[in-house]
Amino acid sequence: MSALALDAPTAAPTPASAVFGLDLRPVAGRLGAEVLNLRLSGDLQPATVRAIRQALGTHKILFFRNQTHLDEAGQEAFGRLFGDLVSHPTVPSLKGTDHVLDVDGSRGERASSWHTDVTFVPDYPAISILRSVTAPERGGDTLWANTAAAYAELPEPLRDLADRLWALHSNVYDYVGDRQNKSEQALHRYQSVFTATRYETEHPLVHVHPETGEKALILGHFVQRILGLTSTDSRLLLELFQTHVTRPENVVRWRWAAGDVAVWDNRATQHRAIDDYDDQPRVVRRVTIAGAPPVAADGQRSRARNVEPAASAAA
């Protein structure tokens, strides 16, 4: 199966949605839907693009199988239907492309911790589009979590607290974390490329989604600390809120096959690539669509704090 196990795997597929005009099949209770019978390209009709956007607002992530016709140019063309493409702030784009990020597990590029893409800048991407080029025979799945559902399920006192908190995000973070076998090659690439320039941004812990109006948590491994608190209090609160994000009820899991494409709302999700595929090949390529600085419940916007060469880059 491509997602978390369903209670009734033999049940009939969910009928096409009359609202979105797409052939949708939900794959988990709180996020995720597979879109059937749609060939992705840069030539989709405006009505289809609007339907995909609308479905993203509800399902947060959409999966498209068998898109083996797409190459890097086709992926970029499809992405441009949703807005301006943006490159990674520090990692060079794949040679011959404008904005494609090449993620190859053989180079140790295994984002096996929960995060929202590029939250260390104020205007982090609104939408991410990931295409599987080479999938391992076993393992290498990706998890996504619904950060809007996580906020909504918080007890009212915790929601009130979260609404008032701000956090510092940076690309200089604990890269190794709890991973036991991080390669020297991957660590060197992290130090010399990913953190070549140090970024720091202050985000509200909770922002108001600009399209759906939902409140969602902004967390993940780029968070350094909650502003105004001691390191101990900050750590405890971050763990508390992050635990709500990654509750199994808020998570969907996707088993990749070559040619699969995942499109997700980066403003309402976190994701994690599971590093359980040993030395099998796993290559995915990503394009991202420009976003705007998040807006807190009180109307304040996220702000950059620091951009400078990182001392660790020369290590």
PDB file of C-alpha atoms in Angstrom:
ATOM      1  CA  MET A   1       0.000   0.000   0.000  1.00  0.00           C
ATOM      2  CA  SER A   2       1.157   3.586  -0.603  1.00  0.00           C
ATOM      3  CA  ALA A   3      -0.058   5.009   2.657  1.00  0.00           C
ATOM      4  CA  LEU A   4      -0.683   4.037   6.244  1.00  0.00           C
ATOM      5  CA  ALA A   5      -2.753   0.886   6.471  1.00  0.00           C
ATOM      6  CA  LEU A   6      -6.454   1.506   6.088  1.00  0.00           C
ATOM      7  CA  ASP A   7      -9.054  -0.142   8.289  1.00  0.00           C
ATOM      8  CA  ALA A   8     -10.742  -1.675   5.250  1.00  0.00           C
ATOM      9  CA  PRO A   9      -8.173  -2.121   2.457  1.00  0.00           C
ATOM     10  CA  THR A  10     -10.703  -3.873   0.240  1.00  0.00           C
ATOM     11  CA  ALA A  11     -13.223  -1.030   0.380  1.00  0.00           C
ATOM     12  CA  ALA A  12     -14.268   0.601  -2.881  1.00  0.00           C
ATOM     13  CA  PRO A  13     -12.276   3.700  -3.914  1.00  0.00           C
ATOM     14  CA  THR A  14     -13.660   7.032  -2.815  1.00  0.00           C
ATOM     15  CA  PRO A  15     -15.711   8.545  -5.675  1.00  0.00           C
ATOM     16  CA  ALA A  16     -14.365  11.536  -7.593  1.00  0.00           C
ATOM     17  CA  SER A  17     -14.861  14.813  -5.796  1.00  0.00           C
ATOM     18  CA  ALA A  18     -17.556  16.998  -7.336  1.00  0.00           C
ATOM     19  CA  VAL A  19     -16.069  19.995  -5.527  1.00  0.00           C
ATOM     20  CA  PHE A  20     -12.542  19.725  -6.915  1.00  0.00           C
ATOM     21  CA  GLY A  21     -13.306  18.124 -10.259  1.00  0.00           C
ATOM     22  CA  LEU A  22     -10.498  15.624  -9.672  1.00  0.00           C
ATOM     23  CA  ASP A  23     -10.529  11.853  -9.278  1.00  0.00           C
ATOM     24  CA  LEU A  24      -9.409  11.819  -5.634  1.00  0.00           C
ATOM     25  CA  ARG A  25      -8.810   8.916  -3.282  1.00  0.00           C
ATOM     26  CA  PRO A  26      -7.991   9.911   0.331  1.00  0.00           C
ATOM     27  CA  VAL A  27      -5.176   7.824   1.777  1.00  0.00           C
ATOM     28  CA  ALA A  28      -5.272   8.785   5.480  1.00  0.00           C
ATOM     29  CA  GLY A  29      -7.767  10.261   7.886  1.00  0.00           C
ATOM     30  CA  ARG A  30      -6.407  13.797   8.288  1.00  0.00           C
ATOM     31  CA  LEU A  31      -4.266  14.454   5.217  1.00  0.00           C
ATOM     32  CA  GLY A  32      -3.227  13.013   1.906  1.00  0.00           C
ATOM     33  CA  ALA A  33      -5.087  12.061  -1.259  1.00  0.00           C
ATOM     34  CA  GLU A  34      -4.071  10.249  -4.404  1.00  0.00           C
ATOM     35  CA  VAL A  35      -5.111  11.928  -7.657  1.00  0.00           C
ATOM     36  CA  LEU A  36      -5.977   9.379 -10.326  1.00  0.00           C
ATOM     37  CA  ASN A  37      -6.039   9.682 -14.099  1.00  0.00           C
ATOM     38  CA  LEU A  38      -4.163  12.971 -14.429  1.00  0.00           C
ATOM     39  CA  ARG A  39      -1.008  13.437 -16.512  1.00  0.00           C
ATOM     40  CA  LEU A  40       1.088  16.254 -15.060  1.00  0.00           C
ATOM     41  CA  SER A  41       2.670  18.859 -17.340  1.00  0.00           C
ATOM     42  CA  GLY A  42       3.134  22.565 -17.773  1.00  0.00           C
ATOM     43  CA  ASP A  43       0.137  22.616 -20.114  1.00  0.00           C
ATOM     44  CA  LEU A  44      -2.639  21.806 -17.636  1.00  0.00           C
ATOM     45  CA  GLN A  45      -5.786  23.863 -18.000  1.00  0.00           C
ATOM     46  CA  PRO A  46      -6.268  26.730 -15.504  1.00  0.00           C
ATOM     47  CA  ALA A  47      -9.360  25.005 -14.108  1.00  0.00           C
ATOM     48  CA  THR A  48      -7.303  21.896 -13.330  1.00  0.00           C
ATOM     49  CA  VAL A  49      -4.611  23.970 -11.614  1.00  0.00           C
ATOM     50  CA  ARG A  50      -7.294  25.686  -9.522  1.00  0.00           C
ATOM     51  CA  ALA A  51      -8.726  22.289  -8.602  1.00  0.00           C
ATOM     52  CA  ILE A  52      -5.301  21.047  -7.467  1.00  0.00           C
ATOM     53  CA  ARG A  53      -4.854  24.171  -5.326  1.00  0.00           C
ATOM     54  CA  GLN A  54      -8.292  23.701  -3.795  1.00  0.00           C
ATOM     55  CA  ALA A  55      -7.606  20.041  -3.078  1.00  0.00           C
ATOM     56  CA  LEU A  56      -4.302  20.983  -1.444  1.00  0.00           C
ATOM     57  CA  GLY A  57      -6.175  23.264   0.916  1.00  0.00           C
ATOM     58  CA  THR A  58      -8.205  20.299   2.165  1.00  0.00           C
ATOM     59  CA  HIS A  59      -5.808  17.343   1.868  1.00  0.00           C
ATOM     60  CA  LYS A  60      -2.453  19.178   2.373  1.00  0.00           C
ATOM     61  CA  ILE A  61      -0.603  16.679   0.174  1.00  0.00           C
ATOM     62  CA  LEU A  62      -1.511  15.111  -3.164  1.00  0.00           C
ATOM     63  CA  PHE A  63       0.106  12.027  -4.721  1.00  0.00           C
ATOM     64  CA  PHE A  64       0.316  11.340  -8.466  1.00  0.00           C
ATOM     65  CA  ARG A  65       1.481   7.930  -9.696  1.00  0.00           C
ATOM     66  CA  ASN A  66       3.119   6.930 -12.968  1.00  0.00           C
ATOM     67  CA  GLN A  67       4.396  10.358 -14.023  1.00  0.00           C
ATOM     68  CA  THR A  68       7.434   8.770 -15.688  1.00  0.00           C
ATOM     69  CA  HIS A  69       7.117  11.133 -18.657  1.00  0.00           C
ATOM     70  CA  LEU A  70       8.233  14.062 -16.496  1.00  0.00           C
ATOM     71  CA  ASP A  71      11.852  15.155 -16.669  1.00  0.00           C
ATOM     72  CA  GLU A  72      13.446  18.104 -14.871  1.00  0.00           C
ATOM     73  CA  ALA A  73      12.168  20.638 -17.421  1.00  0.00           C
ATOM     74  CA  GLY A  74       8.664  19.186 -17.211  1.00  0.00           C
ATOM     75  CA  GLN A  75       8.744  19.281 -13.423  1.00  0.00           C
ATOM     76  CA  GLU A  76       9.778  22.942 -13.466  1.00  0.00           C
ATOM     77  CA  ALA A  77       7.091  23.762 -16.038  1.00  0.00           C
ATOM     78  CA  PHE A  78       4.446  22.068 -13.892  1.00  0.00           C
ATOM     79  CA  GLY A  79       5.679  23.931 -10.806  1.00  0.00           C
ATOM     80  CA  ARG A  80       5.451  27.318 -12.538  1.00  0.00           C
ATOM     81  CA  LEU A  81       1.702  26.834 -12.888  1.00  0.00           C
ATOM     82  CA  PHE A  82       1.491  27.499  -9.123  1.00  0.00           C
ATOM     83  CA  GLY A  83       3.783  30.520  -8.897  1.00  0.00           C
ATOM     84  CA  ASP A  84       7.403  31.603  -9.147  1.00  0.00           C
ATOM     85  CA  LEU A  85       9.960  28.884  -8.516  1.00  0.00           C
ATOM     86  CA  VAL A  86      12.678  29.438  -5.921  1.00  0.00           C
ATOM     87  CA  SER A  87      16.012  27.674  -5.545  1.00  0.00           C
ATOM     88  CA  HIS A  88      17.457  26.431  -2.278  1.00  0.00           C
ATOM     89  CA  PRO A  89      19.236  29.352  -0.549  1.00  0.00           C
ATOM     90  CA  THR A  90      22.566  27.513  -0.198  1.00  0.00           C
ATOM     91  CA  VAL A  91      22.517  24.237  -2.162  1.00  0.00           C
ATOM     92  CA  PRO A  92      23.201  24.660  -5.917  1.00  0.00           C
ATOM     93  CA  SER A  93      20.475  23.534  -8.307  1.00  0.00           C
ATOM     94  CA  LEU A  94      20.968  20.435 -10.425  1.00  0.00           C
ATOM     95  CA  LYS A  95      23.250  21.185 -13.381  1.00  0.00           C
ATOM     96  CA  GLY A  96      21.278  22.192 -16.453  1.00  0.00           C
ATOM     97  CA  THR A  97      18.230  23.318 -14.455  1.00  0.00           C
ATOM     98  CA  ASP A  98      17.132  26.603 -12.957  1.00  0.00           C
ATOM     99  CA  HIS A  99      15.555  25.455  -9.701  1.00  0.00           C
ATOM    100  CA  VAL A 100      15.696  21.645  -9.317  1.00  0.00           C
ATOM    101  CA  LEU A 101      17.169  20.334  -6.057  1.00  0.00           C
ATOM    102  CA  ASP A 102      18.747  16.901  -6.515  1.00  0.00           C
ATOM    103  CA  VAL A 103      18.559  14.707  -3.389  1.00  0.00           C
ATOM    104  CA  ASP A 104      20.629  11.531  -3.682  1.00  0.00           C
ATOM    105  CA  GLY A 105      20.745   9.141  -0.741  1.00  0.00           C
ATOM    106  CA  SER A 106      24.118   7.782  -1.900  1.00  0.00           C
ATOM    107  CA  ARG A 107      25.637  11.162  -0.992  1.00  0.00           C
ATOM    108  CA  GLY A 108      24.205  10.914   2.507  1.00  0.00           C
ATOM    109  CA  GLU A 109      21.371  13.362   1.705  1.00  0.00           C
ATOM    110  CA  ARG A 110      18.757  11.759   3.928  1.00  0.00           C
ATOM    111  CA  ALA A 111      16.433  14.241   5.642  1.00  0.00           C
ATOM    112  CA  SER A 112      15.445  11.756   8.328  1.00  0.00           C
ATOM    113  CA  SER A 113      14.014  14.205  10.849  1.00  0.00           C
ATOM    114  CA  TRP A 114      10.772  16.154  10.922  1.00  0.00           C
ATOM    115  CA  HIS A 115      10.885  19.539   9.186  1.00  0.00           C
ATOM    116  CA  THR A 116       9.099  22.060   7.019  1.00  0.00           C
ATOM    117  CA  ASP A 117      11.182  23.065   4.009  1.00  0.00           C
ATOM    118  CA  VAL A 118      13.536  26.050   4.425  1.00  0.00           C
ATOM    119  CA  THR A 119      11.908  27.717   7.451  1.00  0.00           C
ATOM    120  CA  PHE A 120      15.242  29.379   8.203  1.00  0.00           C
ATOM    121  CA  VAL A 121      14.240  32.172   5.779  1.00  0.00           C
ATOM    122  CA  PRO A 122      11.195  34.444   6.333  1.00  0.00           C
ATOM    123  CA  ASP A 123       9.448  33.710   3.001  1.00  0.00           C
ATOM    124  CA  TYR A 124       9.931  29.949   2.946  1.00  0.00           C
ATOM    125  CA  PRO A 125       8.309  27.981   0.091  1.00  0.00           C
ATOM    126  CA  ALA A 126       4.528  27.782  -0.115  1.00  0.00           C
ATOM    127  CA  ILE A 127       4.416  24.520  -2.071  1.00  0.00           C
ATOM    128  CA  SER A 128       6.931  21.721  -2.630  1.00  0.00           C
ATOM    129  CA  ILE A 129       6.860  19.269  -5.551  1.00  0.00           C
ATOM    130  CA  LEU A 130       8.928  16.082  -5.171  1.00  0.00           C
ATOM    131  CA  ARG A 131       9.481  13.569  -7.981  1.00  0.00           C
ATOM    132  CA  SER A 132      10.900  10.091  -7.504  1.00  0.00           C
ATOM    133  CA  VAL A 133      13.616   9.293 -10.034  1.00  0.00           C
ATOM    134  CA  THR A 134      14.991   6.123  -8.440  1.00  0.00           C
ATOM    135  CA  ALA A 135      13.160   4.310  -5.650  1.00  0.00           C
ATOM    136  CA  PRO A 136      14.665   1.606  -3.433  1.00  0.00           C
ATOM    137  CA  GLU A 137      13.137  -1.859  -3.541  1.00  0.00           C
ATOM    138  CA  ARG A 138      12.417  -1.630   0.172  1.00  0.00           C
ATOM    139  CA  GLY A 139      12.332   1.259   2.607  1.00  0.00           C
ATOM    140  CA  GLY A 140      12.836   4.931   1.828  1.00  0.00           C
ATOM    141  CA  ASP A 141       9.212   5.940   2.501  1.00  0.00           C
ATOM    142  CA  THR A 142       8.315   9.540   3.368  1.00  0.00           C
ATOM    143  CA  LEU A 143       6.013  10.683   6.169  1.00  0.00           C
ATOM    144  CA  TRP A 144       3.995  13.898   6.205  1.00  0.00           C
ATOM    145  CA  ALA A 145       2.200  15.443   9.189  1.00  0.00           C
ATOM    146  CA  ASN A 146      -0.683  17.920   9.300  1.00  0.00           C
ATOM    147  CA  THR A 147       0.386  20.985  11.314  1.00  0.00           C
ATOM    148  CA  ALA A 148      -3.051  22.600  11.053  1.00  0.00           C
ATOM    149  CA  ALA A 149      -4.761  19.538  12.553  1.00  0.00           C
ATOM    150  CA  ALA A 150      -2.085  19.485  15.266  1.00  0.00           C
ATOM    151  CA  TYR A 151      -2.913  23.056  16.257  1.00  0.00           C
ATOM    152  CA  ALA A 152      -6.672  22.461  16.132  1.00  0.00           C
ATOM    153  CA  GLU A 153      -6.453  19.484  18.497  1.00  0.00           C
ATOM    154  CA  LEU A 154      -4.460  21.364  21.165  1.00  0.00           C
ATOM    155  CA  PRO A 155      -6.342  22.024  24.418  1.00  0.00           C
ATOM    156  CA  GLU A 156      -7.478  25.639  24.556  1.00  0.00           C
ATOM    157  CA  PRO A 157      -4.843  26.722  27.145  1.00  0.00           C
ATOM    158  CA  LEU A 158      -2.066  25.358  24.904  1.00  0.00           C
ATOM    159  CA  ARG A 159      -3.547  27.041  21.827  1.00  0.00           C
ATOM    160  CA  ASP A 160      -3.637  30.358  23.687  1.00  0.00           C
ATOM    161  CA  LEU A 161      -0.010  29.915  24.733  1.00  0.00           C
ATOM    162  CA  ALA A 162       1.144  28.870  21.257  1.00  0.00           C
ATOM    163  CA  ASP A 163      -0.549  31.921  19.699  1.00  0.00           C
ATOM    164  CA  ARG A 164       1.769  34.189  21.707  1.00  0.00           C
ATOM    165  CA  LEU A 165       5.092  32.390  21.165  1.00  0.00           C
ATOM    166  CA  TRP A 166       7.837  33.096  18.639  1.00  0.00           C
ATOM    167  CA  ALA A 167      10.779  30.864  17.725  1.00  0.00           C
ATOM    168  CA  LEU A 168      14.193  31.279  16.146  1.00  0.00           C
ATOM    169  CA  HIS A 169      14.895  29.106  13.081  1.00  0.00           C
ATOM    170  CA  SER A 170      18.324  28.534  11.494  1.00  0.00           C
ATOM    171  CA  ASN A 171      19.953  26.315   8.878  1.00  0.00           C
ATOM    172  CA  VAL A 172      22.756  25.716  11.397  1.00  0.00           C
ATOM    173  CA  TYR A 173      21.048  23.038  13.445  1.00  0.00           C
ATOM    174  CA  ASP A 174      21.767  19.649  15.016  1.00  0.00           C
ATOM    175  CA  TYR A 175      22.263  17.808  11.731  1.00  0.00           C
ATOM    176  CA  VAL A 176      23.358  14.505  13.262  1.00  0.00           C
ATOM    177  CA  GLY A 177      20.605  14.412  15.899  1.00  0.00           C
ATOM    178  CA  ASP A 178      19.759  10.850  16.917  1.00  0.00           C
ATOM    179  CA  ARG A 179      21.140   9.245  13.751  1.00  0.00           C
ATOM    180  CA  GLN A 180      23.705   6.609  14.641  1.00  0.00           C
ATOM    181  CA  ASN A 181      25.580   6.231  11.362  1.00  0.00           C
ATOM    182  CA  LYS A 182      25.870   9.627   9.731  1.00  0.00           C
ATOM    183  CA  SER A 183      28.563   9.455   7.023  1.00  0.00           C
ATOM    184  CA  GLU A 184      31.567  11.764   6.985  1.00  0.00           C
ATOM    185  CA  GLN A 185      30.691  12.670   3.380  1.00  0.00           C
ATOM    186  CA  ALA A 186      27.221  13.843   4.405  1.00  0.00           C
ATOM    187  CA  LEU A 187      28.547  15.772   7.391  1.00  0.00           C
ATOM    188  CA  HIS A 188      31.134  17.536   5.228  1.00  0.00           C
ATOM    189  CA  ARG A 189      28.481  18.456   2.648  1.00  0.00           C
ATOM    190  CA  TYR A 190      26.292  19.839   5.417  1.00  0.00           C
ATOM    191  CA  GLN A 191      29.109  21.963   6.806  1.00  0.00           C
ATOM    192  CA  SER A 192      30.543  23.168   3.498  1.00  0.00           C
ATOM    193  CA  VAL A 193      27.404  23.604   1.398  1.00  0.00           C
ATOM    194  CA  PHE A 194      24.177  23.656   3.410  1.00  0.00           C
ATOM    195  CA  THR A 195      25.553  26.013   6.075  1.00  0.00           C
ATOM    196  CA  ALA A 196      27.929  27.999   3.837  1.00  0.00           C
ATOM    197  CA  THR A 197      25.779  30.999   4.742  1.00  0.00           C
ATOM    198  CA  ARG A 198      24.076  31.172   8.120  1.00  0.00           C
ATOM    199  CA  TYR A 199      20.411  32.186   8.080  1.00  0.00           C
ATOM    200  CA  GLU A 200      18.323  33.075  11.116  1.00  0.00           C
ATOM    201  CA  THR A 201      14.630  33.936  11.082  1.00  0.00           C
ATOM    202  CA  GLU A 202      12.037  34.650  13.742  1.00  0.00           C
ATOM    203  CA  HIS A 203       8.706  32.952  13.062  1.00  0.00           C
ATOM    204  CA  PRO A 204       5.540  32.888  15.159  1.00  0.00           C
ATOM    205  CA  LEU A 205       4.895  29.429  16.551  1.00  0.00           C
ATOM    206  CA  VAL A 206       1.427  29.718  14.986  1.00  0.00           C
ATOM    207  CA  HIS A 207       0.574  31.389  11.687  1.00  0.00           C
ATOM    208  CA  VAL A 208      -2.654  32.011   9.800  1.00  0.00           C
ATOM    209  CA  HIS A 209      -2.668  30.213   6.445  1.00  0.00           C
ATOM    210  CA  PRO A 210      -3.124  32.861   3.714  1.00  0.00           C
ATOM    211  CA  GLU A 211      -5.509  30.740   1.619  1.00  0.00           C
ATOM    212  CA  THR A 212      -7.471  28.524   4.007  1.00  0.00           C
ATOM    213  CA  GLY A 213      -7.509  30.822   7.056  1.00  0.00           C
ATOM    214  CA  GLU A 214      -6.529  27.854   9.246  1.00  0.00           C
ATOM    215  CA  LYS A 215      -3.994  28.271  12.018  1.00  0.00           C
ATOM    216  CA  ALA A 216      -0.990  25.962  11.801  1.00  0.00           C
ATOM    217  CA  LEU A 217       2.164  25.351  13.824  1.00  0.00           C
ATOM    218  CA  ILE A 218       5.600  26.282  12.432  1.00  0.00           C
ATOM    219  CA  LEU A 219       8.061  23.810  13.922  1.00  0.00           C
ATOM    220  CA  GLY A 220      10.587  21.177  12.812  1.00  0.00           C
ATOM    221  CA  HIS A 221      14.319  20.619  12.996  1.00  0.00           C
ATOM    222  CA  PHE A 222      15.295  24.161  11.947  1.00  0.00           C
ATOM    223  CA  VAL A 223      13.885  25.572  15.208  1.00  0.00           C
ATOM    224  CA  GLN A 224      16.631  26.614  17.609  1.00  0.00           C
ATOM    225  CA  ARG A 225      14.599  27.843  20.569  1.00  0.00           C
ATOM    226  CA  ILE A 226      11.490  29.688  21.661  1.00  0.00           C
ATOM    227  CA  LEU A 227      12.285  33.367  22.131  1.00  0.00           C
ATOM    228  CA  GLY A 228      12.211  34.784  25.643  1.00  0.00           C
ATOM    229  CA  LEU A 229      12.464  31.430  27.437  1.00  0.00           C
ATOM    230  CA  THR A 230      15.296  29.537  29.081  1.00  0.00           C
ATOM    231  CA  SER A 231      16.802  26.712  27.075  1.00  0.00           C
ATOM    232  CA  THR A 232      15.162  24.143  29.357  1.00  0.00           C
ATOM    233  CA  ASP A 233      11.673  25.657  29.127  1.00  0.00           C
ATOM    234  CA  SER A 234      12.089  26.127  25.386  1.00  0.00           C
ATOM    235  CA  ARG A 235      13.112  22.507  24.832  1.00  0.00           C
ATOM    236  CA  LEU A 236      10.239  21.138  26.877  1.00  0.00           C
ATOM    237  CA  LEU A 237       7.635  23.253  25.117  1.00  0.00           C
ATOM    238  CA  LEU A 238       9.011  22.486  21.669  1.00  0.00           C
ATOM    239  CA  GLU A 239       8.849  18.761  22.423  1.00  0.00           C
ATOM    240  CA  LEU A 240       5.289  19.149  23.675  1.00  0.00           C
ATOM    241  CA  PHE A 241       4.031  20.923  20.567  1.00  0.00           C
ATOM    242  CA  GLN A 242       6.060  18.762  18.166  1.00  0.00           C
ATOM    243  CA  THR A 243       4.581  15.623  19.724  1.00  0.00           C
ATOM    244  CA  HIS A 244       1.122  16.851  18.766  1.00  0.00           C
ATOM    245  CA  VAL A 245       2.280  17.402  15.161  1.00  0.00           C
ATOM    246  CA  THR A 246       3.591  13.853  14.724  1.00  0.00           C
ATOM    247  CA  ARG A 247       0.801  11.947  16.458  1.00  0.00           C
ATOM    248  CA  PRO A 248      -0.031   8.921  14.246  1.00  0.00           C
ATOM    249  CA  GLU A 249      -3.519  10.340  13.639  1.00  0.00           C
ATOM    250  CA  ASN A 250      -1.927  13.376  11.933  1.00  0.00           C
ATOM    251  CA  VAL A 251       0.468  11.410   9.698  1.00  0.00           C
ATOM    252  CA  VAL A 252       0.383   9.837   6.231  1.00  0.00           C
ATOM    253  CA  ARG A 253       3.078   7.536   4.821  1.00  0.00           C
ATOM    254  CA  TRP A 254       3.939   7.103   1.151  1.00  0.00           C
ATOM    255  CA  ARG A 255       5.769   4.165  -0.437  1.00  0.00           C
ATOM    256  CA  TRP A 256       7.633   5.524  -3.444  1.00  0.00           C
ATOM    257  CA  ALA A 257       7.832   4.076  -6.931  1.00  0.00           C
ATOM    258  CA  ALA A 258       9.856   5.674  -9.715  1.00  0.00           C
ATOM    259  CA  GLY A 259       7.683   8.287 -11.420  1.00  0.00           C
ATOM    260  CA  ASP A 260       5.610   9.157  -8.353  1.00  0.00           C
ATOM    261  CA  VAL A 261       5.103  12.866  -7.673  1.00  0.00           C
ATOM    262  CA  ALA A 262       4.068  14.389  -4.346  1.00  0.00           C
ATOM    263  CA  VAL A 263       2.775  17.957  -4.129  1.00  0.00           C
ATOM    264  CA  TRP A 264       2.325  19.384  -0.646  1.00  0.00           C
ATOM    265  CA  ASP A 265       1.378  22.590   1.095  1.00  0.00           C
ATOM    266  CA  ASN A 266       4.603  23.469   2.900  1.00  0.00           C
ATOM    267  CA  ARG A 267       2.714  25.984   5.074  1.00  0.00           C
ATOM    268  CA  ALA A 268       0.530  23.303   6.683  1.00  0.00           C
ATOM    269  CA  THR A 269       2.762  20.238   6.880  1.00  0.00           C
ATOM    270  CA  GLN A 270       6.007  18.735   8.085  1.00  0.00           C
ATOM    271  CA  HIS A 271       7.704  15.743   6.499  1.00  0.00           C
ATOM    272  CA  ARG A 272      10.414  13.182   7.169  1.00  0.00           C
ATOM    273  CA  ALA A 273      12.254  10.802   4.835  1.00  0.00           C
ATOM    274  CA  ILE A 274      12.815   7.469   6.556  1.00  0.00           C
ATOM    275  CA  ASP A 275      16.457   6.374   6.442  1.00  0.00           C
ATOM    276  CA  ASP A 276      15.947   2.608   6.385  1.00  0.00           C
ATOM    277  CA  TYR A 277      17.081   1.675   2.875  1.00  0.00           C
ATOM    278  CA  ASP A 278      20.785   1.025   3.600  1.00  0.00           C
ATOM    279  CA  ASP A 279      22.896   1.367   0.432  1.00  0.00           C
ATOM    280  CA  GLN A 280      20.040   0.991  -2.051  1.00  0.00           C
ATOM    281  CA  PRO A 281      19.754   3.841  -4.580  1.00  0.00           C
ATOM    282  CA  ARG A 282      17.192   6.541  -3.794  1.00  0.00           C
ATOM    283  CA  VAL A 283      17.032   9.740  -5.845  1.00  0.00           C
ATOM    284  CA  VAL A 284      14.305  12.372  -5.632  1.00  0.00           C
ATOM    285  CA  ARG A 285      14.179  15.834  -7.193  1.00  0.00           C
ATOM    286  CA  ARG A 286      12.330  18.824  -5.813  1.00  0.00           C
ATOM    287  CA  VAL A 287      11.085  22.178  -6.979  1.00  0.00           C
ATOM    288  CA  THR A 288       9.552  24.731  -4.663  1.00  0.00           C
ATOM    289  CA  ILE A 289       7.118  27.599  -5.199  1.00  0.00           C
ATOM    290  CA  ALA A 290       7.778  30.974  -3.611  1.00  0.00           C
ATOM    291  CA  GLY A 291       5.954  31.813  -0.404  1.00  0.00           C
ATOM    292  CA  ALA A 292       5.408  34.920   1.707  1.00  0.00           C
ATOM    293  CA  PRO A 293       6.464  35.611   5.309  1.00  0.00           C
ATOM    294  CA  PRO A 294       3.931  33.963   7.656  1.00  0.00           C
ATOM    295  CA  VAL A 295       1.479  36.144   9.562  1.00  0.00           C
ATOM    296  CA  ALA A 296       0.861  35.575  13.266  1.00  0.00           C
ATOM    297  CA  ALA A 297      -2.559  35.747  14.900  1.00  0.00           C
ATOM    298  CA  ASP A 298      -1.839  39.364  15.943  1.00  0.00           C
ATOM    299  CA  GLY A 299      -0.843  40.394  12.402  1.00  0.00           C
ATOM    300  CA  GLN A 300       2.936  40.461  12.869  1.00  0.00           C
ATOM    301  CA  ARG A 301       5.023  38.946  10.083  1.00  0.00           C
ATOM    302  CA  SER A 302       8.078  36.707  10.265  1.00  0.00           C
ATOM    303  CA  ARG A 303      11.375  38.560  10.026  1.00  0.00           C
ATOM    304  CA  ALA A 304      14.969  37.802   9.108  1.00  0.00           C
ATOM    305  CA  ARG A 305      17.400  38.159  11.960  1.00  0.00           C
ATOM    306  CA  ASN A 306      20.804  37.325  10.542  1.00  0.00           C
ATOM    307  CA  VAL A 307      22.455  36.372   7.273  1.00  0.00           C
ATOM    308  CA  GLU A 308      26.209  35.822   7.357  1.00  0.00           C
ATOM    309  CA  PRO A 309      28.931  33.325   6.413  1.00  0.00           C
ATOM    310  CA  ALA A 310      28.834  30.480   8.917  1.00  0.00           C
ATOM    311  CA  ALA A 311      32.021  29.784  10.844  1.00  0.00           C
ATOM    312  CA  SER A 312      31.287  26.050  10.666  1.00  0.00           C
ATOM    313  CA  ALA A 313      31.380  26.140   6.856  1.00  0.00           C
ATOM    314  CA  ALA A 314      35.153  26.128   6.921  1.00  0.00           C
ATOM    315  CA  ALA A 315      35.370  23.149   9.281  1.00  0.00           C
TER     316      ALA A 315
END
